[in-house]
Coordinates of C-alpha atoms and ligand atoms in Angstrom, one line a residue:
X1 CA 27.1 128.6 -48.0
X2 CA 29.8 131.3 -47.9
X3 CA 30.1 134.3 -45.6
X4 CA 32.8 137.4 -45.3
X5 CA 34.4 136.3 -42.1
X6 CA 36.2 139.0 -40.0
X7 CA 39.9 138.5 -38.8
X8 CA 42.8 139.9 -36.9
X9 CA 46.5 138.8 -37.6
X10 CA 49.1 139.0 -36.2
X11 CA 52.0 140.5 -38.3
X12 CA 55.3 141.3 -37.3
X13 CA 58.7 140.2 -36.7
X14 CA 61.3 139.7 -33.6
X15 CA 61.5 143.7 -33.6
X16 CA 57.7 144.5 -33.8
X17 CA 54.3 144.0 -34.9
X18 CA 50.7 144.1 -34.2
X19 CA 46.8 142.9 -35.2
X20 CA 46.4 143.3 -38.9
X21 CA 42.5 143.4 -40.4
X22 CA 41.3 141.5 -42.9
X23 CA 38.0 140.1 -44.0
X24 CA 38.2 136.7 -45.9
X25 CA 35.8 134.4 -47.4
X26 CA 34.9 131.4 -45.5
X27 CA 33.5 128.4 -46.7
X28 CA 31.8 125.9 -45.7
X29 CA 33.4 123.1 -43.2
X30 CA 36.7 124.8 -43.4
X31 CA 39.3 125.3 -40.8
X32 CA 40.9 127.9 -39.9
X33 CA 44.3 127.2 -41.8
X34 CA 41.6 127.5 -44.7
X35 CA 41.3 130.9 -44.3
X36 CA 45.1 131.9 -43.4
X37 CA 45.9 130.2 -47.3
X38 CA 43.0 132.2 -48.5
X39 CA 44.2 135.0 -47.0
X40 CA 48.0 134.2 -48.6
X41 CA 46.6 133.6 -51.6
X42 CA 44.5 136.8 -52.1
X43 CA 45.8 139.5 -49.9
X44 CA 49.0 138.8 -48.0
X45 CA 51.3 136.6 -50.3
X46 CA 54.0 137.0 -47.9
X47 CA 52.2 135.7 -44.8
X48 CA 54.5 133.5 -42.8
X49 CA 52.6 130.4 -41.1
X50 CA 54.3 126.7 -40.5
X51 CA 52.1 123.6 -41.4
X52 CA 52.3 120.3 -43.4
X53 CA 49.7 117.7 -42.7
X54 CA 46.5 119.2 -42.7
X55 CA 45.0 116.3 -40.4
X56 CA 46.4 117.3 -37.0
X57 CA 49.3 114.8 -36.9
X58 CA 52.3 117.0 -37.3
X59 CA 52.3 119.1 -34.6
X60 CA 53.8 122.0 -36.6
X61 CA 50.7 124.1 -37.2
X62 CA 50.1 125.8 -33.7
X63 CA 49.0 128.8 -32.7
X64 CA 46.7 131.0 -30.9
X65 CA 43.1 131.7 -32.1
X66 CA 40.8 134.4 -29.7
X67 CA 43.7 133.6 -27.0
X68 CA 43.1 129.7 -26.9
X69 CA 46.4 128.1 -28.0
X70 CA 45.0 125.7 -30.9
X71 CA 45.6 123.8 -33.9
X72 CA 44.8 125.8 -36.9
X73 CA 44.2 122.9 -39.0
X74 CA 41.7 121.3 -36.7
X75 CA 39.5 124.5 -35.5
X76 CA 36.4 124.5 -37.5
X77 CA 35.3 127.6 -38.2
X78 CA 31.7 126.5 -37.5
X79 CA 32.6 127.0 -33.8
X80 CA 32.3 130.7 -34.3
X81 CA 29.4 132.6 -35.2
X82 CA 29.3 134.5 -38.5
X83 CA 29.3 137.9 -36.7
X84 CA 32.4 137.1 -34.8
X85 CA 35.7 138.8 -35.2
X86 CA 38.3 135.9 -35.1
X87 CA 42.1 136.9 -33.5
X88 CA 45.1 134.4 -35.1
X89 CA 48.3 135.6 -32.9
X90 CA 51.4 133.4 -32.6
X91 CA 52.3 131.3 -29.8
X92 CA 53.0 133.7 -26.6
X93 CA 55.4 131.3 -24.8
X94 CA 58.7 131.2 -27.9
X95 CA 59.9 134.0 -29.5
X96 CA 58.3 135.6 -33.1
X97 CA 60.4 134.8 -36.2
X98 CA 57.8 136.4 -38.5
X99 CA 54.0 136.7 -38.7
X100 CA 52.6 133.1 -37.0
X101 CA 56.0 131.3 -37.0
X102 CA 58.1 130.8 -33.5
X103 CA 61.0 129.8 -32.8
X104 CA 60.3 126.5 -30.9
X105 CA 64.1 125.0 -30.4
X106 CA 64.0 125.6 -26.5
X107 CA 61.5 122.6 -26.8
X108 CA 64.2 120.8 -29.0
X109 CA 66.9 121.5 -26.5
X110 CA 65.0 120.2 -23.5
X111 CA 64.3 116.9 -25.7
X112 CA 68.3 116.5 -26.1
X113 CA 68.4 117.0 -22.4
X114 CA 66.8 113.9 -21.5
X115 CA 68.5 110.7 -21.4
X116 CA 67.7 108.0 -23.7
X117 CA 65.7 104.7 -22.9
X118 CA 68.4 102.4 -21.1
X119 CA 67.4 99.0 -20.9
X120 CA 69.6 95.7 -18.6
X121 CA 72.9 95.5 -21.0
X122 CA 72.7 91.6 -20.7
X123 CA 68.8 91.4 -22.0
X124 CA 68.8 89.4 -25.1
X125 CA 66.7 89.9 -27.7
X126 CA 63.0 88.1 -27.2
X127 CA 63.7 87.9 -23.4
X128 CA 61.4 89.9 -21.8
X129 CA 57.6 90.4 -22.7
X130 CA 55.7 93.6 -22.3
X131 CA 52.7 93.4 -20.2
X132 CA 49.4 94.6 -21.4
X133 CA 49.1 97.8 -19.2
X134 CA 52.4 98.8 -19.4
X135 CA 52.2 99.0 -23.4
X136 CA 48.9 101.0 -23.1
X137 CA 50.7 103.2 -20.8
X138 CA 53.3 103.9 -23.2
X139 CA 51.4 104.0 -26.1
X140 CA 49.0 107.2 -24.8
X141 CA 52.1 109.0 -23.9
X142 CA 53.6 108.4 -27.3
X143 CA 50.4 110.0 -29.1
X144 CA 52.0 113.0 -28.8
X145 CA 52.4 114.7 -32.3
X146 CA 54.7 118.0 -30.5
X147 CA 52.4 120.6 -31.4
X148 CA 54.1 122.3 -28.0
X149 CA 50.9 123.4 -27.2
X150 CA 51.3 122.2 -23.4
X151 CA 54.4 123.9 -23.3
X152 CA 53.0 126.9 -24.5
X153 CA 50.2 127.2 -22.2
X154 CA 52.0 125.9 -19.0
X155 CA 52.3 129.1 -16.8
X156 CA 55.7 128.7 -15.5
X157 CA 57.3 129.4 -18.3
X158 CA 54.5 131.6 -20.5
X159 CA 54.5 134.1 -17.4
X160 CA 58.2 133.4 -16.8
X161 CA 60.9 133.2 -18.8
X162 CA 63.7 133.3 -16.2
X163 CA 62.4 129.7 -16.1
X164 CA 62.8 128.5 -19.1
X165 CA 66.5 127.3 -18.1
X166 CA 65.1 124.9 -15.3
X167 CA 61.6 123.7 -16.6
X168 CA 61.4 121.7 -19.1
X169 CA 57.6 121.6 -19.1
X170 CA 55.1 119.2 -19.5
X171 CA 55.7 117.5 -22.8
X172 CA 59.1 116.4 -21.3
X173 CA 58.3 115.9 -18.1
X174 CA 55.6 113.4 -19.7
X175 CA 58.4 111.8 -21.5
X176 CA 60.9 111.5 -18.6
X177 CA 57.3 110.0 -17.0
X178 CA 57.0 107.3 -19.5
X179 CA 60.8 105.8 -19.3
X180 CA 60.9 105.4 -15.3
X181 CA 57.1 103.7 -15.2
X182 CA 58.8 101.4 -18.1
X183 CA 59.5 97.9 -16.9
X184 CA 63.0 97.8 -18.5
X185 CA 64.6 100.9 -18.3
X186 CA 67.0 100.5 -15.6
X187 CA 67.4 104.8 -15.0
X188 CA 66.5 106.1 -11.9
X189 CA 64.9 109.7 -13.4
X190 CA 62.9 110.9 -10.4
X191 CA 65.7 112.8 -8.8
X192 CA 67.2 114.2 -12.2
X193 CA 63.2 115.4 -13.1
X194 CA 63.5 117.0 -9.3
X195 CA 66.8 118.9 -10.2
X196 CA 67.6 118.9 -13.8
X197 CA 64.4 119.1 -14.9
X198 CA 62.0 121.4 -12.6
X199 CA 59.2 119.1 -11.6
X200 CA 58.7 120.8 -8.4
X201 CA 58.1 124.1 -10.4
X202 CA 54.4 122.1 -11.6
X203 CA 51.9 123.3 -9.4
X204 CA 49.3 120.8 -11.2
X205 CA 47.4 123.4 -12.8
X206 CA 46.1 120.9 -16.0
X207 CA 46.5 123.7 -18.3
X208 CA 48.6 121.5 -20.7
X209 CA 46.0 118.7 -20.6
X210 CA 43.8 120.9 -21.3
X211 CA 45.1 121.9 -24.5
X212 CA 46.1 118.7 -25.7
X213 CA 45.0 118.4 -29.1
X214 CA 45.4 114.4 -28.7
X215 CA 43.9 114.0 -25.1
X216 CA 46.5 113.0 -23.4
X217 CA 45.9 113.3 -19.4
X218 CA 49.4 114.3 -19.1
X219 CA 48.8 116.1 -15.1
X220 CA 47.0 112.6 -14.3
X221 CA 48.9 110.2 -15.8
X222 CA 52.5 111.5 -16.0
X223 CA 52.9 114.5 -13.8
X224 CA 51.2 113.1 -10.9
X225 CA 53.0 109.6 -11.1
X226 CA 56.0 111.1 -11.0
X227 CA 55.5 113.8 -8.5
X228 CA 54.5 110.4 -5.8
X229 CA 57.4 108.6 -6.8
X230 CA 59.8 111.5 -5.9
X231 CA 57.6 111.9 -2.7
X232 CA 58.1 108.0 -1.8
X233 CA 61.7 108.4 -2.5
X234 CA 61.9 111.1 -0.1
X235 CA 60.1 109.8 2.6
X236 CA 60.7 106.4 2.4
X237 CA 62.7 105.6 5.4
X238 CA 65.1 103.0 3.7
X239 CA 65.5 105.2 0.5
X240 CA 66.1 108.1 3.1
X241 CA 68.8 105.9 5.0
X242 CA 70.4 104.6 2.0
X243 CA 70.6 108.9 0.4
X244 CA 72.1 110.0 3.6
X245 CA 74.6 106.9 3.9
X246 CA 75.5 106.8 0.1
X247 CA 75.3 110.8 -0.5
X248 CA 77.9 112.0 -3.4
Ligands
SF4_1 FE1 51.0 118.6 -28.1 FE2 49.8 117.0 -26.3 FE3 52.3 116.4 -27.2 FE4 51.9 118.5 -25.6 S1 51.6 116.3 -25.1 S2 53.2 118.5 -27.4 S3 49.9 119.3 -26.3 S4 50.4 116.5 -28.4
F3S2 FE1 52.1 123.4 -16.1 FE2 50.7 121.3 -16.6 FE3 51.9 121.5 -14.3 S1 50.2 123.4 -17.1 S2 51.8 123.7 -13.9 S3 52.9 121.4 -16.3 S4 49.9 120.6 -14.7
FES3 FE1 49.8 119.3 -39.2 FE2 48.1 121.1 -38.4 S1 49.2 121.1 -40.3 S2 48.9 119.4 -37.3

């Protein structure tokens, strides 16, 4: 069963742009990346859009679909009704490079900003076994495919961008989550995701788990944690002693 589906594109470039129309055929169980090749194949050749799985596990195909930052690989168009006009616009948060495509490096720069798992320097090799729970721990974090979509949706720096310099959003907040609740990194990285990082700028909104093509719960199990464990540190009265006696 086909239909002539209704849709608005965003075209444009770093200098300007706006909602192109188009109507497209849509098929049967396709997605919506279905109908952007359709469309490049039929009436915009020179259509810019990122993608290379197909199956939701690269991460590169992101975008916006009626406002709801969204895989287009994995939207169905059977969640819309024939009659519906459907809006593809490019993520809000990083700036256009042409058509769908952003420029997503800020995310690659805040990745290079985090220091790397550091485990005991003596530990041999087979010296140390993981417990169950903190492997399952790990392992939901590391799901993540880096679609950005939690990035692009997190307020503080969609609404913002004076703060993109000292947030590194959720996807790396997450990350810097995962190495201190691992057993054998030896880093202390609540005070660095305090100051370098912009924890405190998290006002625990969800939006990024929200969005989370992979469902991670990345406010309840990595933004959360971490925001208690930079409390404790704070208010524990040893830690406290031991800051004010040992301060740089
Ligand atoms: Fe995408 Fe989820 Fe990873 Fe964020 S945490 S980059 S939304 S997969
Ligand atoms: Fe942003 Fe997620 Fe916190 S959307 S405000 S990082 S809970
Ligand atoms: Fe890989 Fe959509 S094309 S996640």
């Amino acid at each position: 069963m086909s239909y002539k589906g209704n849709f608005k594109v965003w075209r444009g470039d770093d200098t300007s742009g706006g909602l192109e129309d188009f109507v497209v055929e849509v098929n049967e169980g396709e997605v919506v990346l279905d109908i952007i090749h359709r469309l490049q194949a039929t009436q915009a050749p020179d259509l810019a859009v990122r993608w290379n799985c197909k199956a939701g596990k690269c991460g590169s195909c992101s975008a916006e679909i009626n406002g709801m930052p969204r895989l287009l690989c994995m939207t169905r168009m059977s969640v819309f009704t024939e009659q519906e006009t459907i809006t593809v616009t490019p993520l809000r948060t990083f700036p256009v490079v042409r058509d769908l495509v952003t420029d997503v490096s800020y995310n690659y720069q805040k990745a290079r900003e985090v220091p790397s798992f550091t485990p005991p320097e003596n530990l041999g090799l087979g010296e140390y076994r993981m417990k169950q729970r903190d492997v399952e721990r790990s392992q939901e974090f590391r799901k993540c495919i880096e679609c950005f979509l939690c990035q692009n949706t997190c307020h503080v720096i969609r609404d913002h961008e004076e703060n993109k310099e000292s947030f590194s959003g959720p996807r790396f907040l997450m990350r810097i989550a995962e190495l201190e609740m691992h057993p054998l990194d030896t880093e202390d990285r609540t005070r660095d995701a305090q100051d370098e990082h912009g924890l405190g700028y998290c006002n625990i909104t969800k939006c990024c788990t929200e969005v989370c093509p992979e469902h991670i719960k990345i406010t309840d199990n990595a933004l959360i944690p971490m925001k208690e464990r930079v409390a404790d540190r704070k208010y524990d009265p040893i830690v406290w002693l031991g800051n004010q006696l040992f301060r740089r």
